[in-house]
XYZ file of N, CA, C and O in Angstrom:
776
model
N -25.230 28.592 19.994
C -25.777 27.461 19.262
C -24.629 26.578 18.756
O -23.575 27.091 18.374
N -24.861 25.257 18.727
C -23.809 24.364 18.231
C -23.596 24.556 16.735
O -24.508 24.961 16.019
N -22.372 24.284 16.262
C -22.122 24.432 14.820
C -22.954 23.448 14.017
O -23.277 22.363 14.473
N -23.325 23.882 12.799
C -24.093 23.003 11.920
C -23.224 21.858 11.443
O -22.049 22.046 11.153
N -23.840 20.685 11.369
C -23.109 19.547 10.824
C -23.102 19.678 9.301
O -24.132 19.918 8.679
N -21.925 19.560 8.725
C -21.779 19.731 7.286
C -21.640 18.358 6.640
O -20.835 17.541 7.061
N -22.431 18.125 5.605
C -22.320 16.882 4.852
C -21.175 17.066 3.843
O -21.263 17.905 2.962
N -20.129 16.271 4.009
C -18.957 16.415 3.150
C -18.728 15.182 2.284
O -17.629 14.963 1.797
N -19.777 14.385 2.088
C -19.641 13.188 1.256
C -19.189 13.522 -0.162
O -18.521 12.709 -0.810
N -19.520 14.703 -0.652
C -19.150 15.077 -2.024
C -17.631 15.217 -2.193
O -17.140 15.253 -3.314
N -16.891 15.260 -1.076
C -15.432 15.362 -1.152
C -14.740 14.003 -1.036
O -13.520 13.917 -1.186
N -15.486 12.968 -0.755
C -14.885 11.643 -0.541
C -14.493 10.983 -1.858
O -15.273 10.959 -2.809
N -13.286 10.463 -1.869
C -12.788 9.712 -3.020
C -13.261 8.272 -2.884
O -13.264 7.713 -1.796
N -13.615 7.643 -3.991
C -14.069 6.248 -3.960
C -12.889 5.326 -4.236
O -12.130 5.534 -5.189
N -12.722 4.329 -3.357
C -11.664 3.336 -3.547
C -12.149 2.292 -4.537
O -13.167 1.630 -4.310
N -11.414 2.143 -5.650
C -11.800 1.208 -6.702
C -11.187 -0.163 -6.470
O -11.876 -1.167 -6.524
N -9.869 -0.210 -6.232
C -9.222 -1.502 -5.970
C -7.834 -1.291 -5.397
O -7.196 -0.259 -5.610
N -7.374 -2.312 -4.661
C -6.007 -2.306 -4.155
C -5.132 -2.928 -5.226
O -5.400 -4.025 -5.706
N -4.071 -2.222 -5.609
C -3.204 -2.683 -6.691
C -2.094 -3.593 -6.175
O -1.779 -4.596 -6.786
N -1.465 -3.205 -5.075
C -0.414 -4.031 -4.486
C -0.186 -3.576 -3.053
O -0.540 -2.473 -2.675
N 0.406 -4.467 -2.271
C 0.749 -4.076 -0.902
C 1.984 -4.849 -0.459
O 2.295 -5.918 -0.985
N 2.690 -4.278 0.507
C 3.884 -4.914 1.040
C 3.955 -4.620 2.529
O 3.746 -3.488 2.954
N 4.282 -5.638 3.316
C 4.370 -5.508 4.762
C 5.824 -5.232 5.156
O 6.715 -6.000 4.824
N 6.035 -4.115 5.865
C 7.368 -3.713 6.309
C 7.520 -3.809 7.834
O 8.277 -3.074 8.413
N 6.791 -4.647 8.485
C 6.792 -4.900 9.921
C 6.161 -3.766 10.719
O 5.216 -3.981 11.426
N 6.684 -2.532 10.627
C 6.103 -1.441 11.409
C 4.985 -0.713 10.650
O 4.311 0.137 11.215
N 4.782 -1.041 9.389
C 3.641 -0.556 8.624
C 3.472 -1.427 7.380
O 4.384 -2.134 6.964
N 2.273 -1.358 6.808
C 1.988 -2.037 5.546
C 1.713 -0.938 4.516
O 0.877 -0.061 4.750
N 2.442 -0.952 3.419
C 2.240 0.029 2.349
C 1.384 -0.600 1.266
O 1.636 -1.727 0.841
N 0.352 0.121 0.856
C -0.502 -0.396 -0.210
C -0.805 0.706 -1.217
O -0.933 1.876 -0.865
N -0.877 0.292 -2.477
C -1.209 1.218 -3.558
C -2.642 0.948 -3.982
O -3.052 -0.208 -4.136
N -3.407 2.035 -4.145
C -4.832 1.906 -4.469
C -5.181 2.747 -5.689
O -4.611 3.811 -5.908
N -6.145 2.243 -6.429
C -6.766 2.996 -7.500
C -7.993 3.664 -6.888
O -8.841 2.984 -6.299
N -8.073 5.008 -6.984
C -9.195 5.746 -6.413
C -9.811 6.653 -7.474
O -9.171 6.986 -8.478
N -11.062 7.036 -7.228
C -11.786 7.864 -8.192
C -11.988 9.270 -7.637
O -12.490 9.441 -6.522
N -11.572 10.281 -8.420
C -11.725 11.683 -8.050
C -13.212 12.000 -7.887
O -14.020 11.631 -8.738
N -13.603 12.684 -6.804
C -15.023 12.920 -6.560
C -15.688 13.879 -7.546
O -16.913 13.833 -7.720
N -14.919 14.740 -8.214
C -15.524 15.700 -9.139
C -15.412 15.258 -10.593
O -16.347 15.409 -11.365
N -14.220 14.722 -10.960
C -13.983 14.392 -12.370
C -14.215 12.917 -12.685
O -14.267 12.550 -13.849
N -14.298 12.075 -11.663
C -14.428 10.622 -11.782
C -13.222 9.977 -12.466
O -13.260 8.823 -12.877
N -12.135 10.733 -12.596
C -10.905 10.169 -13.160
C -10.213 9.329 -12.101
O -10.261 9.608 -10.912
N -9.501 8.321 -12.563
C -8.783 7.404 -11.683
C -7.412 7.981 -11.323
O -6.735 8.556 -12.174
N -7.038 7.833 -10.053
C -5.715 8.246 -9.549
C -5.157 7.116 -8.704
O -5.910 6.332 -8.132
N -3.848 7.065 -8.604
C -3.224 6.074 -7.731
C -2.682 6.780 -6.490
O -2.054 7.833 -6.594
N -2.962 6.175 -5.330
C -2.482 6.715 -4.057
C -1.808 5.603 -3.268
O -2.088 4.421 -3.475
N -0.911 6.002 -2.393
C -0.250 5.050 -1.497
C -0.716 5.340 -0.078
O -0.775 6.497 0.347
N -1.071 4.288 0.629
C -1.530 4.397 2.010
C -0.629 3.539 2.887
O -0.286 2.413 2.524
N -0.234 4.106 4.035
C 0.519 3.345 5.024
C -0.441 2.930 6.137
O -0.992 3.795 6.825
N -0.637 1.631 6.259
C -1.458 1.090 7.353
C -0.515 0.908 8.538
O 0.329 0.006 8.546
N -0.626 1.805 9.516
C 0.314 1.896 10.625
C -0.411 1.576 11.923
O -1.534 2.056 12.131
N 0.207 0.813 12.820
C -0.423 0.606 14.128
C -0.588 1.951 14.852
O 0.176 2.887 14.627
N -1.585 2.020 15.716
C -1.767 3.227 16.520
C -0.576 3.412 17.446
O 0.113 2.453 17.799
N -0.354 4.661 17.856
C 0.770 5.014 18.714
C 0.279 5.648 20.004
O -0.873 6.071 20.103
N 1.188 5.760 20.941
C 0.903 6.442 22.200
C 2.139 7.235 22.610
O 3.271 6.804 22.353
N 1.924 8.410 23.197
C 2.980 9.250 23.746
C 2.664 9.553 25.196
O 1.491 9.648 25.567
N 3.700 9.745 26.006
C 3.519 9.980 27.435
C 4.304 11.206 27.877
O 5.524 11.269 27.692
N 3.592 12.177 28.454
C 4.251 13.274 29.155
C 4.283 12.837 30.620
O 3.254 12.829 31.294
N 5.450 12.438 31.088
C 5.601 11.954 32.458
C 6.220 13.057 33.307
O 7.282 13.580 32.975
N 5.536 13.401 34.404
C 6.017 14.439 35.319
C 6.370 13.824 36.655
O 5.598 13.039 37.212
N 7.524 14.193 37.162
C 7.959 13.719 38.476
C 7.310 14.583 39.561
O 6.780 15.665 39.268
N 7.364 14.152 40.818
C 6.849 15.000 41.905
C 7.563 16.357 41.989
O 7.006 17.325 42.497
N 8.780 16.447 41.425
C 9.543 17.701 41.429
C 9.211 18.592 40.233
O 9.921 19.556 39.950
N 8.156 18.262 39.489
C 7.719 19.009 38.302
C 8.760 18.973 37.189
O 9.009 19.957 36.499
N 9.397 17.825 37.024
C 10.314 17.618 35.916
C 9.671 16.683 34.899
O 8.918 15.778 35.270
N 9.980 16.908 33.626
C 9.485 16.070 32.539
C 10.514 14.981 32.272
O 11.702 15.269 32.126
N 10.055 13.740 32.209
C 10.926 12.614 31.884
C 11.026 12.539 30.357
O 10.017 12.400 29.669
N 12.246 12.655 29.844
C 12.478 12.674 28.400
C 13.449 11.577 28.000
O 14.198 11.063 28.846
N 13.441 11.237 26.731
C 14.388 10.260 26.203
C 15.163 10.881 25.051
O 14.623 11.680 24.281
N 16.434 10.519 24.974
C 17.270 10.874 23.828
C 17.487 9.593 23.055
O 17.818 8.553 23.638
N 17.289 9.665 21.736
C 17.536 8.483 20.908
C 17.814 8.904 19.474
O 17.386 9.965 19.034
N 18.534 8.051 18.769
C 18.868 8.296 17.368
C 17.644 8.003 16.510
O 16.959 6.995 16.700
N 17.362 8.886 15.562
C 16.266 8.693 14.623
C 16.834 8.576 13.221
O 17.551 9.456 12.738
N 16.502 7.470 12.562
C 17.064 7.182 11.240
C 16.566 8.154 10.175
O 17.296 8.485 9.249
N 15.319 8.607 10.286
C 14.772 9.523 9.284
C 15.532 10.836 9.202
O 15.843 11.322 8.120
N 15.853 11.416 10.368
C 16.582 12.685 10.395
C 18.081 12.483 10.569
O 18.857 13.429 10.459
N 18.467 11.241 10.869
C 19.862 10.875 11.080
C 20.524 11.724 12.165
O 21.639 12.215 12.013
N 19.773 11.879 13.269
C 20.311 12.624 14.398
C 19.671 12.147 15.696
O 18.628 11.488 15.679
N 20.310 12.490 16.799
C 19.763 12.176 18.112
C 18.718 13.232 18.434
O 18.952 14.433 18.252
N 17.556 12.771 18.883
C 16.465 13.687 19.206
C 16.122 13.607 20.687
O 16.401 12.608 21.351
N 15.502 14.661 21.173
C 14.983 14.717 22.529
C 13.472 14.602 22.419
O 12.838 15.387 21.699
N 12.894 13.612 23.105
C 11.468 13.307 22.938
C 10.858 12.881 24.267
O 11.565 12.632 25.234
N 9.539 12.719 24.239
C 8.855 12.069 25.343
C 8.767 10.586 25.010
O 8.843 10.197 23.841
N 8.641 9.723 26.021
C 8.523 8.290 25.724
C 7.224 7.980 24.976
O 6.228 8.682 25.144
N 7.278 6.937 24.185
C 6.095 6.525 23.437
C 6.425 5.400 22.489
O 7.574 4.976 22.385
N 5.402 4.925 21.790
C 5.630 3.845 20.838
C 4.336 3.284 20.297
O 3.258 3.870 20.449
N 4.453 2.114 19.682
C 3.307 1.467 19.051
C 2.409 0.793 20.083
O 2.882 0.220 21.059
N 1.121 0.866 19.815
C 0.138 0.143 20.607
C 0.026 -1.256 20.007
O -0.171 -1.402 18.797
N 0.199 -2.271 20.836
C 0.105 -3.650 20.351
C -1.337 -3.965 19.944
O -2.285 -3.374 20.470
N -1.510 -4.902 19.048
C -2.838 -5.299 18.592
C -3.704 -5.729 19.782
O -3.290 -6.566 20.581
N -4.865 -5.116 19.926
C -5.783 -5.451 21.005
C -5.475 -4.790 22.338
O -6.226 -4.934 23.300
N -4.379 -4.053 22.424
C -3.972 -3.411 23.675
C -4.689 -2.064 23.821
O -4.663 -1.241 22.913
N -5.301 -1.789 24.970
C -5.888 -0.460 25.181
C -4.792 0.607 25.218
O -3.685 0.357 25.717
N -5.061 1.810 24.697
C -4.039 2.858 24.660
C -3.419 3.161 26.030
O -2.203 3.352 26.109
N -4.208 3.188 27.096
C -3.653 3.481 28.415
C -2.655 2.415 28.841
O -1.591 2.729 29.396
N -2.948 1.154 28.578
C -2.014 0.077 28.933
C -0.722 0.193 28.133
O 0.366 -0.060 28.644
N -0.853 0.601 26.867
C 0.343 0.818 26.038
C 1.173 1.966 26.601
O 2.403 1.895 26.632
N 0.514 3.028 27.070
C 1.221 4.164 27.649
C 2.008 3.726 28.888
O 3.186 4.080 29.043
N 1.380 2.959 29.752
C 2.060 2.466 30.962
C 3.257 1.599 30.592
O 4.342 1.735 31.164
N 3.063 0.710 29.627
C 4.134 -0.187 29.192
C 5.293 0.587 28.588
O 6.460 0.367 28.940
N 4.993 1.513 27.679
C 6.051 2.273 27.010
C 6.831 3.137 27.999
O 8.054 3.227 27.912
N 6.139 3.778 28.947
C 6.841 4.610 29.921
C 7.831 3.769 30.718
O 8.994 4.155 30.877
N 7.386 2.621 31.199
C 8.288 1.785 32.001
C 9.411 1.193 31.161
O 10.570 1.211 31.572
N 9.078 0.666 29.975
C 10.111 0.042 29.135
C 11.200 1.033 28.734
O 12.379 0.709 28.763
N 10.793 2.241 28.346
C 11.763 3.203 27.817
C 12.487 4.002 28.887
O 13.587 4.492 28.646
N 11.859 4.168 30.069
C 12.454 5.060 31.068
C 12.649 4.421 32.439
O 13.406 4.950 33.251
N 11.940 3.344 32.748
C 11.982 2.771 34.086
C 11.073 3.496 35.067
O 11.015 3.141 36.240
N 10.334 4.500 34.599
C 9.415 5.254 35.466
C 8.028 4.611 35.447
O 7.599 4.086 34.412
N 7.349 4.681 36.593
C 5.984 4.179 36.697
C 5.156 5.145 37.546
O 5.707 5.973 38.288
N 3.841 5.023 37.434
C 2.907 5.796 38.250
C 1.525 5.156 38.129
O 1.257 4.406 37.190
N 0.670 5.482 39.069
C -0.740 5.061 39.006
C -1.648 6.232 38.662
O -2.866 6.088 38.626
N -1.067 7.404 38.385
C -1.841 8.626 38.185
C -1.787 9.032 36.706
O -0.847 9.705 36.276
N -2.802 8.622 35.931
C -2.812 8.810 34.482
C -4.015 9.635 34.041
O -5.111 9.449 34.551
N -3.794 10.497 33.049
C -4.861 11.308 32.474
C -4.693 11.303 30.956
O -3.600 11.593 30.451
N -5.769 10.987 30.241
C -5.719 11.080 28.778
C -5.861 12.535 28.381
O -6.798 13.217 28.794
N -4.917 13.026 27.562
C -4.931 14.427 27.144
C -5.565 14.643 25.785
O -6.141 15.697 25.530
N -5.436 13.690 24.873
C -5.991 13.887 23.543
C -5.471 12.876 22.545
O -4.621 12.046 22.854
N -6.007 12.983 21.340
C -5.662 12.081 20.233
C -5.441 12.938 18.987
O -6.179 13.890 18.745
N -4.414 12.594 18.210
C -4.178 13.246 16.920
C -4.000 12.184 15.836
O -3.667 11.036 16.127
N -4.230 12.585 14.595
C -3.929 11.753 13.435
C -2.559 12.201 12.924
O -2.432 13.326 12.428
N -1.504 11.362 13.068
C -0.146 11.807 12.723
C 0.013 12.352 11.313
O 0.671 13.366 11.124
N -0.566 11.706 10.315
C -0.519 12.237 8.956
C -1.670 11.631 8.156
O -1.491 10.626 7.465
N -2.862 12.237 8.233
C -4.033 11.656 7.575
C -3.959 11.654 6.049
O -4.787 11.022 5.399
N -2.971 12.319 5.485
C -2.830 12.312 4.023
C -2.583 10.905 3.504
O -3.082 10.532 2.436
N -1.813 10.093 4.263
C -1.536 8.741 3.776
C -1.337 7.713 4.887
O -1.007 6.571 4.599
N -1.525 8.084 6.147
C -1.406 7.126 7.241
C -2.771 6.868 7.856
O -3.608 7.769 7.931
N -2.955 5.633 8.338
C -4.255 5.222 8.876
C -4.349 5.332 10.389
O -5.408 5.112 10.946
N -3.276 5.674 11.067
C -3.246 5.539 12.522
C -3.572 6.818 13.277
O -3.636 7.903 12.723
N -3.749 6.627 14.594
C -3.961 7.717 15.535
C -2.875 7.628 16.609
O -2.264 6.581 16.801
N -2.642 8.741 17.302
C -1.659 8.779 18.382
C -2.316 9.397 19.617
O -2.760 10.541 19.574
N -2.384 8.617 20.697
C -2.932 9.078 21.970
C -1.827 9.713 22.791
O -0.690 9.264 22.765
N -2.174 10.736 23.560
C -1.233 11.341 24.508
C -1.806 11.215 25.909
O -2.971 11.536 26.145
N -0.957 10.727 26.817
C -1.322 10.598 28.229
C -0.373 11.416 29.080
O 0.812 11.553 28.763
N -0.913 11.929 30.175
C -0.136 12.608 31.193
C 0.034 11.639 32.353
O -0.948 11.086 32.853
N 1.266 11.405 32.736
C 1.586 10.509 33.850
C 2.134 11.373 34.989
O 3.241 11.886 34.898
N 1.337 11.551 36.033
C 1.711 12.422 37.147
C 2.407 11.638 38.250
O 2.113 10.469 38.463
N 3.322 12.306 38.946
C 4.050 11.710 40.076
C 4.832 10.460 39.667
O 4.905 9.483 40.417
N 5.421 10.498 38.483
C 6.199 9.359 37.980
C 7.498 9.206 38.770
O 8.177 10.190 39.065
N 7.809 7.969 39.124
C 9.033 7.677 39.876
C 9.812 6.559 39.188
O 9.217 5.667 38.582
N 11.151 6.578 39.308
C 11.987 5.601 38.597
C 12.129 4.287 39.359
O 13.216 3.910 39.768
N 11.019 3.580 39.523
C 11.065 2.323 40.273
C 10.710 1.118 39.414
O 10.622 0.009 39.919
N 10.511 1.333 38.124
C 10.143 0.232 37.240
C 11.358 -0.413 36.603
O 12.500 -0.178 37.001
N 11.108 -1.227 35.594
C 12.148 -1.956 34.877
C 12.394 -1.304 33.519
O 11.515 -1.309 32.663
N 13.572 -0.725 33.335
C 13.957 -0.167 32.043
C 14.226 -1.335 31.093
O 15.115 -2.146 31.346
N 13.433 -1.445 30.014
C 13.570 -2.548 29.058
C 13.317 -2.064 27.640
O 12.287 -2.382 27.050
N 14.215 -1.270 27.079
C 13.976 -0.806 25.708
C 13.946 -1.975 24.726
O 14.533 -3.028 24.973
N 13.230 -1.769 23.621
C 13.196 -2.779 22.555
C 14.606 -3.021 22.031
O 15.488 -2.165 22.162
N 14.803 -4.154 21.386
C 16.141 -4.506 20.885
C 16.656 -3.505 19.854
O 17.856 -3.355 19.681
N 15.766 -2.793 19.181
C 16.173 -1.803 18.185
C 16.268 -0.391 18.735
O 16.307 0.569 17.966
N 16.281 -0.235 20.067
C 16.342 1.091 20.675
C 17.614 1.252 21.508
O 18.019 0.334 22.218
N 18.241 2.410 21.418
C 19.352 2.806 22.282
C 18.933 4.143 22.875
O 18.926 5.159 22.186
N 18.536 4.118 24.145
C 17.882 5.270 24.771
C 18.676 5.768 25.973
O 19.198 4.972 26.750
N 18.717 7.077 26.117
C 19.242 7.706 27.326
C 18.099 8.508 27.946
O 17.432 9.288 27.257
N 17.865 8.306 29.239
C 16.774 8.989 29.939
C 17.320 10.250 30.601
O 18.405 10.240 31.177
N 16.551 11.329 30.502
C 16.922 12.589 31.139
C 15.667 13.261 31.677
O 14.550 12.858 31.335
N 15.853 14.263 32.510
C 14.726 15.029 33.054
C 15.027 16.515 32.910
O 16.158 16.938 33.092
N 13.983 17.283 32.595
C 14.101 18.731 32.516
C 12.925 19.364 33.245
O 11.826 18.803 33.239
N 13.125 20.535 33.836
C 12.004 21.197 34.500
C 10.869 21.498 33.512
O 11.117 21.949 32.390
N 9.636 21.260 33.946
C 8.473 21.569 33.114
C 8.498 23.034 32.689
O 8.158 23.356 31.546
N 8.923 23.913 33.570
C 8.970 25.351 33.264
C 9.905 25.672 32.101
O 9.756 26.712 31.457
N 10.869 24.790 31.797
C 11.804 25.019 30.693
C 11.243 24.597 29.327
O 11.820 24.943 28.291
N 10.159 23.841 29.319
C 9.687 23.255 28.064
C 9.285 24.292 27.007
O 9.637 24.120 25.834
N 8.580 25.374 27.344
C 8.270 26.344 26.281
C 9.512 26.858 25.558
O 9.522 26.982 24.330
N 10.586 27.118 26.303
C 11.825 27.588 25.682
C 12.489 26.485 24.844
O 13.064 26.763 23.778
N 12.388 25.255 25.297
C 12.931 24.108 24.546
C 12.272 24.033 23.162
O 12.940 23.818 22.145
N 10.948 24.238 23.129
C 10.238 24.214 21.844
C 10.566 25.453 21.017
O 10.794 25.363 19.811
N 10.590 26.598 21.663
C 10.853 27.862 20.959
C 12.219 27.856 20.281
O 12.384 28.389 19.188
N 13.207 27.248 20.914
C 14.571 27.234 20.359
C 14.825 26.055 19.417
O 15.924 25.912 18.891
N 13.830 25.197 19.220
C 13.980 24.085 18.285
C 14.746 22.898 18.828
O 15.146 22.023 18.056
N 14.969 22.835 20.138
C 15.654 21.673 20.709
C 14.787 20.425 20.609
O 15.292 19.313 20.605
N 13.467 20.628 20.552
C 12.529 19.543 20.230
C 11.744 20.002 19.011
O 11.080 21.037 19.041
N 11.832 19.202 17.929
C 11.112 19.509 16.692
C 10.150 18.403 16.297
O 9.458 18.524 15.284
N 10.104 17.334 17.075
C 9.234 16.197 16.769
C 7.771 16.648 16.872
O 7.306 17.054 17.938
N 7.047 16.586 15.767
C 5.694 17.141 15.714
C 4.728 16.479 16.700
O 3.850 17.151 17.249
N 4.874 15.188 16.940
C 3.956 14.521 17.871
C 4.245 14.906 19.322
O 3.337 14.931 20.154
N 5.486 15.235 19.619
C 5.821 15.725 20.957
C 5.233 17.124 21.137
O 4.647 17.442 22.175
N 5.356 17.955 20.120
C 4.798 19.305 20.178
C 3.271 19.230 20.300
O 2.673 19.955 21.104
N 2.638 18.334 19.554
C 1.182 18.165 19.659
C 0.787 17.704 21.060
O -0.225 18.146 21.609
N 1.588 16.816 21.648
C 1.295 16.326 23.000
C 1.312 17.479 23.997
O 0.404 17.613 24.836
N 2.322 18.339 23.902
C 2.398 19.474 24.834
C 1.316 20.510 24.548
O 0.849 21.198 25.457
N 0.891 20.613 23.297
C -0.249 21.492 22.996
C -1.486 21.002 23.754
O -2.193 21.794 24.387
N -1.738 19.685 23.700
C -2.874 19.129 24.454
C -2.731 19.425 25.945
O -3.705 19.780 26.612
N -1.524 19.260 26.453
C -1.285 19.513 27.882
C -1.535 20.986 28.210
O -2.192 21.317 29.199
N -1.030 21.887 27.369
C -1.208 23.319 27.631
C -2.673 23.745 27.587
O -3.041 24.739 28.210
N -3.506 23.004 26.873
C -4.931 23.330 26.804
C -5.706 22.800 28.010
O -6.859 23.159 28.212
N -5.083 21.970 28.801
C -5.770 21.384 29.959
C -5.608 22.287 31.175
O -4.617 23.014 31.298
N -6.549 22.231 32.112
C -6.428 23.025 33.344
C -5.192 22.640 34.157
O -4.674 23.454 34.915
N -4.701 21.421 33.991
C -3.542 20.971 34.762
C -2.290 21.778 34.468
O -1.453 21.978 35.336
N -2.127 22.224 33.224
C -0.949 23.024 32.855
C -0.858 24.252 33.757
O 0.181 24.538 34.334
N -1.961 24.970 33.890
C -1.965 26.187 34.698
C -1.814 25.874 36.179
O -1.162 26.607 36.906
N -2.404 24.755 36.627
C -2.231 24.335 38.024
C -0.761 24.096 38.347
O -0.285 24.497 39.398
N -0.050 23.448 37.420
C 1.362 23.133 37.684
C 2.215 24.401 37.762
O 3.196 24.450 38.476
N 1.839 25.424 37.013
C 2.626 26.658 37.043
C 2.223 27.582 38.184
O 2.915 28.535 38.479
N 1.098 27.307 38.829
C 0.677 28.129 39.967
C 1.121 27.534 41.293
O 1.027 28.178 42.315
N 1.560 26.280 41.285
C 1.969 25.623 42.537
C 3.243 26.232 43.082
O 4.122 26.617 42.365
């Protein structure tokens, strides 16, 4: 039997008013007065209105994962990641995935599969992040990173990825979530049986 639908309206906080907001280009930060659902006391919360994102697990015909190395200001270190970025206003997630893969890596393909969607941090962010699998990716596109990006493209065997995560060589939570979606798909097992 399907699970019962639970009414959780009693847990919802009521938004009373927006106190202030500031636009930081890649997100808008706003402070809100909200009402506690049990005590009706007022609390202040900060919300980041962030554009939606997309991530791409790109696999070559040789079963290699196309990865990017880039400096991240938050951790102040170079990270190993899958290509991805912001979805432009009005842009479908799949089109953003195709654009980001080509811009960041120069790889293209016509073989795309949506793997899943996650909420990066629902505690205070408004956005979602789509993950796509790009099969048979080849380096025939135009590498055009954004002006604020310094990227190095590399490839690693798909079979090495579990060890890469286990040893902490990739710690980016959205990359780990993307591979979780991939591992839950029948394609993961197909690739390891070939």
